[in-house]
mmCIF file with all atom_site columns, C-alpha atoms in Angstrom:
data_model
loop_
_atom_site.group_PDB
_atom_site.id
_atom_site.type_symbol
_atom_site.label_atom_id
_atom_site.label_alt_id
_atom_site.label_comp_id
_atom_site.label_asym_id
_atom_site.label_entity_id
_atom_site.label_seq_id
_atom_site.pdbx_PDB_ins_code
_atom_site.Cartn_x
_atom_site.Cartn_y
_atom_site.Cartn_z
_atom_site.occupancy
_atom_site.B_iso_or_equiv
_atom_site.pdbx_formal_charge
_atom_site.auth_seq_id
_atom_site.auth_comp_id
_atom_site.auth_asym_id
_atom_site.auth_atom_id
_atom_site.pdbx_PDB_model_num
ATOM 1   C CA . GLU A 1 1   ? -89.133 -12.258 -37.031 1.00 0.00 ? 1   GLU A CA 1
ATOM 2   C CA . ALA A 1 2   ? -85.587 -11.066 -37.611 1.00 0.00 ? 2   ALA A CA 1
ATOM 3   C CA . GLN A 1 3   ? -83.870 -13.535 -39.874 1.00 0.00 ? 3   GLN A CA 1
ATOM 4   C CA . VAL A 1 4   ? -81.512 -14.292 -42.711 1.00 0.00 ? 4   VAL A CA 1
ATOM 5   C CA . THR A 1 5   ? -83.210 -16.408 -45.351 1.00 0.00 ? 5   THR A CA 1
ATOM 6   C CA . GLN A 1 6   ? -80.974 -18.557 -47.479 1.00 0.00 ? 6   GLN A CA 1
ATOM 7   C CA . ASN A 1 7   ? -82.103 -20.820 -50.303 1.00 0.00 ? 7   ASN A CA 1
ATOM 8   C CA . PRO A 1 8   ? -81.899 -23.587 -51.228 1.00 0.00 ? 8   PRO A CA 1
ATOM 9   C CA . ARG A 1 9   ? -80.913 -25.693 -48.218 1.00 0.00 ? 9   ARG A CA 1
ATOM 10  C CA . TYR A 1 10  ? -79.597 -28.508 -50.374 1.00 0.00 ? 10  TYR A CA 1
ATOM 11  C CA . LEU A 1 11  ? -78.356 -28.412 -53.942 1.00 0.00 ? 11  LEU A CA 1
ATOM 12  C CA . ILE A 1 12  ? -76.815 -31.073 -56.148 1.00 0.00 ? 12  ILE A CA 1
ATOM 13  C CA . THR A 1 13  ? -75.462 -29.976 -59.486 1.00 0.00 ? 13  THR A CA 1
ATOM 14  C CA . VAL A 1 14  ? -72.963 -30.940 -62.140 1.00 0.00 ? 14  VAL A CA 1
ATOM 15  C CA . THR A 1 15  ? -69.671 -29.380 -63.061 1.00 0.00 ? 15  THR A CA 1
ATOM 16  C CA . GLY A 1 16  ? -70.038 -26.229 -65.142 1.00 0.00 ? 16  GLY A CA 1
ATOM 17  C CA . LYS A 1 17  ? -73.735 -25.596 -64.609 1.00 0.00 ? 17  LYS A CA 1
ATOM 18  C CA . LYS A 1 18  ? -74.230 -22.052 -63.331 1.00 0.00 ? 18  LYS A CA 1
ATOM 19  C CA . LEU A 1 19  ? -76.087 -21.689 -60.059 1.00 0.00 ? 19  LEU A CA 1
ATOM 20  C CA . THR A 1 20  ? -77.172 -18.984 -57.627 1.00 0.00 ? 20  THR A CA 1
ATOM 21  C CA . VAL A 1 21  ? -77.683 -19.268 -53.885 1.00 0.00 ? 21  VAL A CA 1
ATOM 22  C CA . THR A 1 22  ? -79.954 -16.541 -52.597 1.00 0.00 ? 22  THR A CA 1
ATOM 23  C CA . CYS A 1 23  ? -79.649 -14.666 -49.320 1.00 0.00 ? 23  CYS A CA 1
ATOM 24  C CA . SER A 1 24  ? -82.037 -12.101 -47.928 1.00 0.00 ? 24  SER A CA 1
ATOM 25  C CA . GLN A 1 25  ? -82.187 -10.333 -44.543 1.00 0.00 ? 25  GLN A CA 1
ATOM 26  C CA . ASN A 1 26  ? -85.005 -8.298  -43.007 1.00 0.00 ? 26  ASN A CA 1
ATOM 27  C CA . MET A 1 27  ? -83.024 -6.411  -40.348 1.00 0.00 ? 27  MET A CA 1
ATOM 28  C CA . ASN A 1 28  ? -81.771 -3.487  -42.459 1.00 0.00 ? 28  ASN A CA 1
ATOM 29  C CA . HIS A 1 29  ? -78.189 -4.644  -41.944 1.00 0.00 ? 29  HIS A CA 1
ATOM 30  C CA . GLU A 1 30  ? -75.466 -2.875  -43.891 1.00 0.00 ? 30  GLU A CA 1
ATOM 31  C CA . TYR A 1 31  ? -72.973 -5.708  -43.665 1.00 0.00 ? 31  TYR A CA 1
ATOM 32  C CA . MET A 1 32  ? -73.488 -9.033  -45.435 1.00 0.00 ? 32  MET A CA 1
ATOM 33  C CA . SER A 1 33  ? -71.071 -11.857 -46.015 1.00 0.00 ? 33  SER A CA 1
ATOM 34  C CA . TRP A 1 34  ? -70.689 -15.348 -47.460 1.00 0.00 ? 34  TRP A CA 1
ATOM 35  C CA . TYR A 1 35  ? -68.741 -18.144 -45.780 1.00 0.00 ? 35  TYR A CA 1
ATOM 36  C CA . ARG A 1 36  ? -67.974 -21.688 -46.737 1.00 0.00 ? 36  ARG A CA 1
ATOM 37  C CA . GLN A 1 37  ? -67.514 -24.404 -44.128 1.00 0.00 ? 37  GLN A CA 1
ATOM 38  C CA . ASP A 1 38  ? -65.292 -27.408 -44.762 1.00 0.00 ? 38  ASP A CA 1
ATOM 39  C CA . PRO A 1 39  ? -64.314 -30.150 -42.296 1.00 0.00 ? 39  PRO A CA 1
ATOM 40  C CA . GLY A 1 40  ? -61.140 -29.297 -40.428 1.00 0.00 ? 40  GLY A CA 1
ATOM 41  C CA . LEU A 1 41  ? -61.019 -25.786 -41.886 1.00 0.00 ? 41  LEU A CA 1
ATOM 42  C CA . GLY A 1 42  ? -63.772 -23.990 -40.011 1.00 0.00 ? 42  GLY A CA 1
ATOM 43  C CA . LEU A 1 43  ? -65.616 -21.213 -41.819 1.00 0.00 ? 43  LEU A CA 1
ATOM 44  C CA . ARG A 1 44  ? -63.780 -19.124 -44.379 1.00 0.00 ? 44  ARG A CA 1
ATOM 45  C CA . GLN A 1 45  ? -65.036 -15.881 -45.844 1.00 0.00 ? 45  GLN A CA 1
ATOM 46  C CA . ILE A 1 46  ? -65.721 -15.780 -49.586 1.00 0.00 ? 46  ILE A CA 1
ATOM 47  C CA . TYR A 1 47  ? -67.038 -12.233 -50.183 1.00 0.00 ? 47  TYR A CA 1
ATOM 48  C CA . TYR A 1 48  ? -68.518 -9.469  -48.110 1.00 0.00 ? 48  TYR A CA 1
ATOM 49  C CA . SER A 1 49  ? -70.414 -6.241  -48.623 1.00 0.00 ? 49  SER A CA 1
ATOM 50  C CA . MET A 1 50  ? -70.492 -3.123  -46.477 1.00 0.00 ? 50  MET A CA 1
ATOM 51  C CA . ASN A 1 51  ? -73.435 -1.576  -48.300 1.00 0.00 ? 51  ASN A CA 1
ATOM 52  C CA . VAL A 1 52  ? -75.341 -1.427  -51.570 1.00 0.00 ? 52  VAL A CA 1
ATOM 53  C CA . GLU A 1 53  ? -73.036 -1.666  -54.590 1.00 0.00 ? 53  GLU A CA 1
ATOM 54  C CA . VAL A 1 54  ? -70.007 -2.168  -52.312 1.00 0.00 ? 54  VAL A CA 1
ATOM 55  C CA . THR A 1 55  ? -68.480 -5.650  -52.333 1.00 0.00 ? 55  THR A CA 1
ATOM 56  C CA . ASP A 1 56  ? -65.036 -7.012  -51.610 1.00 0.00 ? 56  ASP A CA 1
ATOM 57  C CA . LYS A 1 57  ? -63.140 -10.282 -51.624 1.00 0.00 ? 57  LYS A CA 1
ATOM 58  C CA . GLY A 1 58  ? -62.667 -12.422 -48.577 1.00 0.00 ? 58  GLY A CA 1
ATOM 59  C CA . ASP A 1 59  ? -60.116 -15.183 -48.120 1.00 0.00 ? 59  ASP A CA 1
ATOM 60  C CA . VAL A 1 60  ? -61.377 -17.633 -50.759 1.00 0.00 ? 60  VAL A CA 1
ATOM 61  C CA . PRO A 1 61  ? -63.105 -15.672 -53.562 1.00 0.00 ? 61  PRO A CA 1
ATOM 62  C CA . GLU A 1 62  ? -61.910 -17.691 -56.568 1.00 0.00 ? 62  GLU A CA 1
ATOM 63  C CA . GLY A 1 63  ? -64.774 -19.189 -58.562 1.00 0.00 ? 63  GLY A CA 1
ATOM 64  C CA . TYR A 1 64  ? -67.466 -17.056 -56.913 1.00 0.00 ? 64  TYR A CA 1
ATOM 65  C CA . LYS A 1 65  ? -69.302 -13.842 -57.723 1.00 0.00 ? 65  LYS A CA 1
ATOM 66  C CA . VAL A 1 66  ? -71.630 -11.694 -55.663 1.00 0.00 ? 66  VAL A CA 1
ATOM 67  C CA . SER A 1 67  ? -73.762 -8.627  -56.163 1.00 0.00 ? 67  SER A CA 1
ATOM 68  C CA . ARG A 1 68  ? -75.477 -6.162  -53.817 1.00 0.00 ? 68  ARG A CA 1
ATOM 69  C CA . LYS A 1 69  ? -78.064 -4.285  -55.817 1.00 0.00 ? 69  LYS A CA 1
ATOM 70  C CA . GLU A 1 70  ? -80.449 -4.000  -52.871 1.00 0.00 ? 70  GLU A CA 1
ATOM 71  C CA . LYS A 1 71  ? -79.646 -3.700  -49.198 1.00 0.00 ? 71  LYS A CA 1
ATOM 72  C CA . ARG A 1 72  ? -81.552 -6.823  -48.208 1.00 0.00 ? 72  ARG A CA 1
ATOM 73  C CA . ASN A 1 73  ? -80.218 -9.237  -50.859 1.00 0.00 ? 73  ASN A CA 1
ATOM 74  C CA . PHE A 1 74  ? -76.752 -10.677 -51.381 1.00 0.00 ? 74  PHE A CA 1
ATOM 75  C CA . PRO A 1 75  ? -76.772 -13.613 -53.824 1.00 0.00 ? 75  PRO A CA 1
ATOM 76  C CA . LEU A 1 76  ? -73.796 -15.913 -54.320 1.00 0.00 ? 76  LEU A CA 1
ATOM 77  C CA . ILE A 1 77  ? -73.165 -16.954 -57.912 1.00 0.00 ? 77  ILE A CA 1
ATOM 78  C CA . LEU A 1 78  ? -71.096 -19.881 -59.092 1.00 0.00 ? 78  LEU A CA 1
ATOM 79  C CA . GLU A 1 79  ? -70.697 -19.342 -62.831 1.00 0.00 ? 79  GLU A CA 1
ATOM 80  C CA . SER A 1 80  ? -68.951 -22.663 -63.526 1.00 0.00 ? 80  SER A CA 1
ATOM 81  C CA . PRO A 1 81  ? -69.044 -24.850 -60.400 1.00 0.00 ? 81  PRO A CA 1
ATOM 82  C CA . SER A 1 82  ? -66.328 -27.419 -59.845 1.00 0.00 ? 82  SER A CA 1
ATOM 83  C CA . PRO A 1 83  ? -66.167 -30.362 -57.399 1.00 0.00 ? 83  PRO A CA 1
ATOM 84  C CA . ASN A 1 84  ? -63.822 -28.450 -55.068 1.00 0.00 ? 84  ASN A CA 1
ATOM 85  C CA . GLN A 1 85  ? -66.696 -26.053 -54.421 1.00 0.00 ? 85  GLN A CA 1
ATOM 86  C CA . THR A 1 86  ? -68.661 -28.837 -52.749 1.00 0.00 ? 86  THR A CA 1
ATOM 87  C CA . SER A 1 87  ? -69.181 -27.368 -49.306 1.00 0.00 ? 87  SER A CA 1
ATOM 88  C CA . LEU A 1 88  ? -71.612 -25.981 -46.747 1.00 0.00 ? 88  LEU A CA 1
ATOM 89  C CA . TYR A 1 89  ? -72.299 -22.318 -47.421 1.00 0.00 ? 89  TYR A CA 1
ATOM 90  C CA . PHE A 1 90  ? -73.537 -19.681 -44.997 1.00 0.00 ? 90  PHE A CA 1
ATOM 91  C CA . CYS A 1 91  ? -74.781 -16.190 -45.557 1.00 0.00 ? 91  CYS A CA 1
ATOM 92  C CA . ALA A 1 92  ? -74.527 -13.797 -42.620 1.00 0.00 ? 92  ALA A CA 1
ATOM 93  C CA . SER A 1 93  ? -75.414 -10.196 -41.872 1.00 0.00 ? 93  SER A CA 1
ATOM 94  C CA . SER A 1 94  ? -74.964 -7.580  -39.181 1.00 0.00 ? 94  SER A CA 1
ATOM 95  C CA . PHE A 1 95  ? -74.892 -3.867  -38.517 1.00 0.00 ? 95  PHE A CA 1
ATOM 96  C CA . LEU A 1 96  ? -71.619 -2.157  -39.268 1.00 0.00 ? 96  LEU A CA 1
ATOM 97  C CA . THR A 1 97  ? -70.093 -1.953  -35.809 1.00 0.00 ? 97  THR A CA 1
ATOM 98  C CA . GLY A 1 98  ? -67.792 -4.834  -34.961 1.00 0.00 ? 98  GLY A CA 1
ATOM 99  C CA . VAL A 1 99  ? -69.436 -5.683  -31.665 1.00 0.00 ? 99  VAL A CA 1
ATOM 100 C CA . GLU A 1 100 ? -72.658 -6.630  -33.356 1.00 0.00 ? 100 GLU A CA 1
ATOM 101 C CA . LYS A 1 101 ? -73.194 -10.330 -33.663 1.00 0.00 ? 101 LYS A CA 1
ATOM 102 C CA . LEU A 1 102 ? -73.577 -11.913 -37.053 1.00 0.00 ? 102 LEU A CA 1
ATOM 103 C CA . PHE A 1 103 ? -76.947 -13.370 -37.922 1.00 0.00 ? 103 PHE A CA 1
ATOM 104 C CA . PHE A 1 104 ? -76.531 -16.511 -39.992 1.00 0.00 ? 104 PHE A CA 1
ATOM 105 C CA . GLY A 1 105 ? -78.752 -18.142 -42.555 1.00 0.00 ? 105 GLY A CA 1
ATOM 106 C CA . SER A 1 106 ? -79.574 -21.829 -42.198 1.00 0.00 ? 106 SER A CA 1
ATOM 107 C CA . GLY A 1 107 ? -76.878 -22.919 -44.632 1.00 0.00 ? 107 GLY A CA 1
ATOM 108 C CA . THR A 1 108 ? -76.795 -24.435 -48.121 1.00 0.00 ? 108 THR A CA 1
ATOM 109 C CA . GLN A 1 109 ? -75.196 -27.837 -48.601 1.00 0.00 ? 109 GLN A CA 1
ATOM 110 C CA . LEU A 1 110 ? -73.860 -27.837 -52.159 1.00 0.00 ? 110 LEU A CA 1
ATOM 111 C CA . SER A 1 111 ? -72.602 -30.917 -53.954 1.00 0.00 ? 111 SER A CA 1
ATOM 112 C CA . VAL A 1 112 ? -70.932 -30.512 -57.344 1.00 0.00 ? 112 VAL A CA 1
ATOM 113 C CA . LEU A 1 113 ? -70.587 -33.794 -59.221 1.00 0.00 ? 113 LEU A CA 1
ATOM 114 C CA . ALA B 2 1   ? -53.805 -11.173 -40.611 1.00 0.00 ? 1   ALA B CA 1
ATOM 115 C CA . GLN B 2 2   ? -55.539 -12.550 -37.601 1.00 0.00 ? 2   GLN B CA 1
ATOM 116 C CA . THR B 2 3   ? -55.596 -16.262 -36.918 1.00 0.00 ? 3   THR B CA 1
ATOM 117 C CA . VAL B 2 4   ? -57.677 -18.291 -34.505 1.00 0.00 ? 4   VAL B CA 1
ATOM 118 C CA . THR B 2 5   ? -56.554 -21.684 -33.234 1.00 0.00 ? 5   THR B CA 1
ATOM 119 C CA . GLN B 2 6   ? -58.661 -24.364 -31.597 1.00 0.00 ? 6   GLN B CA 1
ATOM 120 C CA . SER B 2 7   ? -56.322 -27.181 -30.681 1.00 0.00 ? 7   SER B CA 1
ATOM 121 C CA . GLN B 2 8   ? -58.954 -29.679 -29.535 1.00 0.00 ? 8   GLN B CA 1
ATOM 122 C CA . PRO B 2 9   ? -60.777 -31.219 -32.518 1.00 0.00 ? 9   PRO B CA 1
ATOM 123 C CA . GLU B 2 10  ? -62.980 -33.281 -30.198 1.00 0.00 ? 10  GLU B CA 1
ATOM 124 C CA . MET B 2 11  ? -63.911 -33.199 -26.527 1.00 0.00 ? 11  MET B CA 1
ATOM 125 C CA . SER B 2 12  ? -66.169 -35.323 -24.388 1.00 0.00 ? 12  SER B CA 1
ATOM 126 C CA . VAL B 2 13  ? -67.929 -34.515 -21.117 1.00 0.00 ? 13  VAL B CA 1
ATOM 127 C CA . GLN B 2 14  ? -70.353 -36.341 -18.892 1.00 0.00 ? 14  GLN B CA 1
ATOM 128 C CA . GLU B 2 15  ? -73.748 -34.863 -18.288 1.00 0.00 ? 15  GLU B CA 1
ATOM 129 C CA . ALA B 2 16  ? -73.756 -32.400 -15.359 1.00 0.00 ? 16  ALA B CA 1
ATOM 130 C CA . GLU B 2 17  ? -69.972 -32.055 -15.447 1.00 0.00 ? 17  GLU B CA 1
ATOM 131 C CA . THR B 2 18  ? -67.889 -29.050 -16.499 1.00 0.00 ? 18  THR B CA 1
ATOM 132 C CA . VAL B 2 19  ? -65.814 -28.812 -19.653 1.00 0.00 ? 19  VAL B CA 1
ATOM 133 C CA . THR B 2 20  ? -63.461 -26.156 -21.008 1.00 0.00 ? 20  THR B CA 1
ATOM 134 C CA . LEU B 2 21  ? -62.841 -25.577 -24.700 1.00 0.00 ? 21  LEU B CA 1
ATOM 135 C CA . SER B 2 22  ? -59.659 -23.757 -25.570 1.00 0.00 ? 22  SER B CA 1
ATOM 136 C CA . CYS B 2 23  ? -59.046 -21.039 -28.130 1.00 0.00 ? 23  CYS B CA 1
ATOM 137 C CA . THR B 2 24  ? -56.019 -18.911 -28.855 1.00 0.00 ? 24  THR B CA 1
ATOM 138 C CA . TYR B 2 25  ? -55.672 -16.133 -31.384 1.00 0.00 ? 25  TYR B CA 1
ATOM 139 C CA . ASP B 2 26  ? -53.006 -14.028 -32.939 1.00 0.00 ? 26  ASP B CA 1
ATOM 140 C CA . THR B 2 27  ? -53.448 -10.317 -33.608 1.00 0.00 ? 27  THR B CA 1
ATOM 141 C CA . SER B 2 28  ? -51.531 -7.067  -33.481 1.00 0.00 ? 28  SER B CA 1
ATOM 142 C CA . GLU B 2 29  ? -54.694 -5.082  -32.770 1.00 0.00 ? 29  GLU B CA 1
ATOM 143 C CA . SER B 2 30  ? -55.573 -3.811  -29.317 1.00 0.00 ? 30  SER B CA 1
ATOM 144 C CA . ASP B 2 31  ? -59.317 -3.493  -29.767 1.00 0.00 ? 31  ASP B CA 1
ATOM 145 C CA . TYR B 2 32  ? -61.388 -6.396  -31.000 1.00 0.00 ? 32  TYR B CA 1
ATOM 146 C CA . TYR B 2 33  ? -64.208 -8.775  -30.167 1.00 0.00 ? 33  TYR B CA 1
ATOM 147 C CA . LEU B 2 34  ? -64.222 -12.482 -29.518 1.00 0.00 ? 34  LEU B CA 1
ATOM 148 C CA . PHE B 2 35  ? -67.121 -14.854 -29.926 1.00 0.00 ? 35  PHE B CA 1
ATOM 149 C CA . TRP B 2 36  ? -68.092 -18.449 -29.346 1.00 0.00 ? 36  TRP B CA 1
ATOM 150 C CA . TYR B 2 37  ? -70.620 -19.903 -31.761 1.00 0.00 ? 37  TYR B CA 1
ATOM 151 C CA . LYS B 2 38  ? -72.385 -23.235 -31.371 1.00 0.00 ? 38  LYS B CA 1
ATOM 152 C CA . GLN B 2 39  ? -73.386 -25.361 -34.357 1.00 0.00 ? 39  GLN B CA 1
ATOM 153 C CA . PRO B 2 40  ? -75.711 -28.255 -33.462 1.00 0.00 ? 40  PRO B CA 1
ATOM 154 C CA . PRO B 2 41  ? -76.554 -31.005 -35.978 1.00 0.00 ? 41  PRO B CA 1
ATOM 155 C CA . SER B 2 42  ? -79.218 -28.702 -37.429 1.00 0.00 ? 42  SER B CA 1
ATOM 156 C CA . ARG B 2 43  ? -76.275 -26.656 -38.839 1.00 0.00 ? 43  ARG B CA 1
ATOM 157 C CA . GLN B 2 44  ? -77.656 -23.446 -37.404 1.00 0.00 ? 44  GLN B CA 1
ATOM 158 C CA . MET B 2 45  ? -74.986 -21.052 -36.125 1.00 0.00 ? 45  MET B CA 1
ATOM 159 C CA . ILE B 2 46  ? -75.933 -19.851 -32.637 1.00 0.00 ? 46  ILE B CA 1
ATOM 160 C CA . LEU B 2 47  ? -74.077 -17.154 -30.741 1.00 0.00 ? 47  LEU B CA 1
ATOM 161 C CA . VAL B 2 48  ? -73.154 -18.495 -27.303 1.00 0.00 ? 48  VAL B CA 1
ATOM 162 C CA . ILE B 2 49  ? -71.168 -15.645 -25.806 1.00 0.00 ? 49  ILE B CA 1
ATOM 163 C CA . ARG B 2 50  ? -69.095 -12.619 -26.797 1.00 0.00 ? 50  ARG B CA 1
ATOM 164 C CA . GLN B 2 51  ? -66.309 -10.657 -25.173 1.00 0.00 ? 51  GLN B CA 1
ATOM 165 C CA . GLU B 2 52  ? -65.112 -7.140  -25.858 1.00 0.00 ? 52  GLU B CA 1
ATOM 166 C CA . ALA B 2 53  ? -61.328 -6.956  -25.575 1.00 0.00 ? 53  ALA B CA 1
ATOM 167 C CA . TYR B 2 54  ? -61.307 -3.674  -23.663 1.00 0.00 ? 54  TYR B CA 1
ATOM 168 C CA . LYS B 2 55  ? -63.384 -5.229  -20.888 1.00 0.00 ? 55  LYS B CA 1
ATOM 169 C CA . GLN B 2 56  ? -61.352 -7.034  -18.254 1.00 0.00 ? 56  GLN B CA 1
ATOM 170 C CA . GLN B 2 57  ? -64.355 -8.784  -16.776 1.00 0.00 ? 57  GLN B CA 1
ATOM 171 C CA . ASN B 2 58  ? -65.032 -12.197 -18.238 1.00 0.00 ? 58  ASN B CA 1
ATOM 172 C CA . ALA B 2 59  ? -68.364 -12.571 -20.011 1.00 0.00 ? 59  ALA B CA 1
ATOM 173 C CA . THR B 2 60  ? -70.963 -14.946 -18.603 1.00 0.00 ? 60  THR B CA 1
ATOM 174 C CA . GLU B 2 61  ? -74.226 -16.248 -20.045 1.00 0.00 ? 61  GLU B CA 1
ATOM 175 C CA . ASN B 2 62  ? -76.005 -18.662 -17.722 1.00 0.00 ? 62  ASN B CA 1
ATOM 176 C CA . ARG B 2 63  ? -73.980 -21.910 -17.750 1.00 0.00 ? 63  ARG B CA 1
ATOM 177 C CA . PHE B 2 64  ? -71.464 -20.524 -20.235 1.00 0.00 ? 64  PHE B CA 1
ATOM 178 C CA . SER B 2 65  ? -68.510 -18.383 -19.222 1.00 0.00 ? 65  SER B CA 1
ATOM 179 C CA . VAL B 2 66  ? -65.193 -17.423 -20.712 1.00 0.00 ? 66  VAL B CA 1
ATOM 180 C CA . ASN B 2 67  ? -61.684 -17.067 -19.409 1.00 0.00 ? 67  ASN B CA 1
ATOM 181 C CA . PHE B 2 68  ? -60.273 -14.156 -21.380 1.00 0.00 ? 68  PHE B CA 1
ATOM 182 C CA . GLN B 2 69  ? -56.526 -13.652 -21.031 1.00 0.00 ? 69  GLN B CA 1
ATOM 183 C CA . LYS B 2 70  ? -55.651 -10.718 -23.290 1.00 0.00 ? 70  LYS B CA 1
ATOM 184 C CA . ALA B 2 71  ? -51.886 -10.817 -22.769 1.00 0.00 ? 71  ALA B CA 1
ATOM 185 C CA . ALA B 2 72  ? -51.792 -14.532 -23.506 1.00 0.00 ? 72  ALA B CA 1
ATOM 186 C CA . LYS B 2 73  ? -54.295 -14.119 -26.369 1.00 0.00 ? 73  LYS B CA 1
ATOM 187 C CA . SER B 2 74  ? -56.418 -16.872 -24.967 1.00 0.00 ? 74  SER B CA 1
ATOM 188 C CA . PHE B 2 75  ? -60.214 -17.135 -24.919 1.00 0.00 ? 75  PHE B CA 1
ATOM 189 C CA . SER B 2 76  ? -61.494 -20.398 -23.460 1.00 0.00 ? 76  SER B CA 1
ATOM 190 C CA . LEU B 2 77  ? -65.149 -21.372 -23.035 1.00 0.00 ? 77  LEU B CA 1
ATOM 191 C CA . LYS B 2 78  ? -66.333 -23.101 -19.875 1.00 0.00 ? 78  LYS B CA 1
ATOM 192 C CA . ILE B 2 79  ? -69.608 -24.991 -19.930 1.00 0.00 ? 79  ILE B CA 1
ATOM 193 C CA . SER B 2 80  ? -70.925 -25.849 -16.483 1.00 0.00 ? 80  SER B CA 1
ATOM 194 C CA . ASP B 2 81  ? -73.560 -28.472 -15.671 1.00 0.00 ? 81  ASP B CA 1
ATOM 195 C CA . SER B 2 82  ? -73.306 -29.890 -19.197 1.00 0.00 ? 82  SER B CA 1
ATOM 196 C CA . GLN B 2 83  ? -76.528 -31.002 -20.822 1.00 0.00 ? 83  GLN B CA 1
ATOM 197 C CA . LEU B 2 84  ? -77.234 -33.334 -23.733 1.00 0.00 ? 84  LEU B CA 1
ATOM 198 C CA . GLY B 2 85  ? -78.329 -30.324 -25.752 1.00 0.00 ? 85  GLY B CA 1
ATOM 199 C CA . ASP B 2 86  ? -74.835 -28.861 -25.482 1.00 0.00 ? 86  ASP B CA 1
ATOM 200 C CA . ALA B 2 87  ? -73.524 -31.512 -27.874 1.00 0.00 ? 87  ALA B CA 1
ATOM 201 C CA . ALA B 2 88  ? -72.428 -29.577 -30.953 1.00 0.00 ? 88  ALA B CA 1
ATOM 202 C CA . MET B 2 89  ? -69.525 -28.125 -32.857 1.00 0.00 ? 89  MET B CA 1
ATOM 203 C CA . TYR B 2 90  ? -68.164 -25.010 -31.160 1.00 0.00 ? 90  TYR B CA 1
ATOM 204 C CA . PHE B 2 91  ? -66.345 -22.307 -33.079 1.00 0.00 ? 91  PHE B CA 1
ATOM 205 C CA . CYS B 2 92  ? -64.230 -19.555 -31.621 1.00 0.00 ? 92  CYS B CA 1
ATOM 206 C CA . ALA B 2 93  ? -64.177 -16.370 -33.701 1.00 0.00 ? 93  ALA B CA 1
ATOM 207 C CA . TYR B 2 94  ? -62.395 -13.022 -33.821 1.00 0.00 ? 94  TYR B CA 1
ATOM 208 C CA . ARG B 2 95  ? -63.618 -9.722  -35.216 1.00 0.00 ? 95  ARG B CA 1
ATOM 209 C CA . SER B 2 96  ? -61.792 -6.411  -35.404 1.00 0.00 ? 96  SER B CA 1
ATOM 210 C CA . ALA B 2 97  ? -63.355 -3.441  -33.648 1.00 0.00 ? 97  ALA B CA 1
ATOM 211 C CA . GLY B 2 98  ? -64.686 -0.427  -35.458 1.00 0.00 ? 98  GLY B CA 1
ATOM 212 C CA . THR B 2 99  ? -66.328 -0.742  -38.821 1.00 0.00 ? 99  THR B CA 1
ATOM 213 C CA . ALA B 2 100 ? -67.604 -4.218  -39.530 1.00 0.00 ? 100 ALA B CA 1
ATOM 214 C CA . SER B 2 101 ? -65.026 -6.673  -40.736 1.00 0.00 ? 101 SER B CA 1
ATOM 215 C CA . LYS B 2 102 ? -64.975 -10.359 -41.248 1.00 0.00 ? 102 LYS B CA 1
ATOM 216 C CA . LEU B 2 103 ? -65.291 -12.891 -38.514 1.00 0.00 ? 103 LEU B CA 1
ATOM 217 C CA . THR B 2 104 ? -62.201 -15.088 -38.490 1.00 0.00 ? 104 THR B CA 1
ATOM 218 C CA . PHE B 2 105 ? -63.086 -18.565 -37.267 1.00 0.00 ? 105 PHE B CA 1
ATOM 219 C CA . GLY B 2 106 ? -61.133 -21.352 -35.692 1.00 0.00 ? 106 GLY B CA 1
ATOM 220 C CA . THR B 2 107 ? -61.425 -24.884 -37.014 1.00 0.00 ? 107 THR B CA 1
ATOM 221 C CA . GLY B 2 108 ? -63.933 -25.927 -34.370 1.00 0.00 ? 108 GLY B CA 1
ATOM 222 C CA . THR B 2 109 ? -64.204 -28.353 -31.457 1.00 0.00 ? 109 THR B CA 1
ATOM 223 C CA . ARG B 2 110 ? -66.792 -31.096 -31.556 1.00 0.00 ? 110 ARG B CA 1
ATOM 224 C CA . LEU B 2 111 ? -68.262 -31.596 -28.085 1.00 0.00 ? 111 LEU B CA 1
ATOM 225 C CA . GLN B 2 112 ? -69.846 -34.897 -27.160 1.00 0.00 ? 112 GLN B CA 1
ATOM 226 C CA . VAL B 2 113 ? -71.999 -35.138 -24.037 1.00 0.00 ? 113 VAL B CA 1
ATOM 227 C CA . THR B 2 114 ? -72.382 -38.582 -22.500 1.00 0.00 ? 114 THR B CA 1
ATOM 228 C CA . LEU B 2 115 ? -74.783 -39.931 -19.886 1.00 0.00 ? 115 LEU B CA 1
#
């Protein structure tokens, strides 16, 4: 089944404790992206990648890191989480042409205390 | 930069009735794609319908249709014969044509369906 697998679904952590949210897709998509969703703000892009070893900042990259060592994986790293990073996070992927729909993971609800 | 505006934070519709969710966007590009995504309480993001800007014909998917007005930069979603399962958050989104770029989302409209 074609899917984007995102883990974990829920995560509670404390300020400053490094964490990684994993994202993997099985559709051979070149394009992968991370979004955060906050009430009243919709979804905002954090980072994206057009291919292996190619990553770039989105609208709200501060406090986040990503890597794309393999085509299928695109982990999101929070080196020193802060409470303002409490949010719902989505990974998404697609082929490179703009008309292609994004496939979304099931989301990760992160709470930073 | 492109922006997407959804001016209705919440809407309500009775079962079997029709409801229209509004969306406007701002862009200087001539070629782009527009999408409506549905997010039920499960949080899953589900593509409802998409429209290619170069196509004049409005997209339709079963009970869902759009009214795409390119000159007015408007992209509203009409849901006919509303069902309880249509209750969700609906996001309008914009994506530039050509090589993949980000999806720019609106702030969402929460749709309630009543009996």
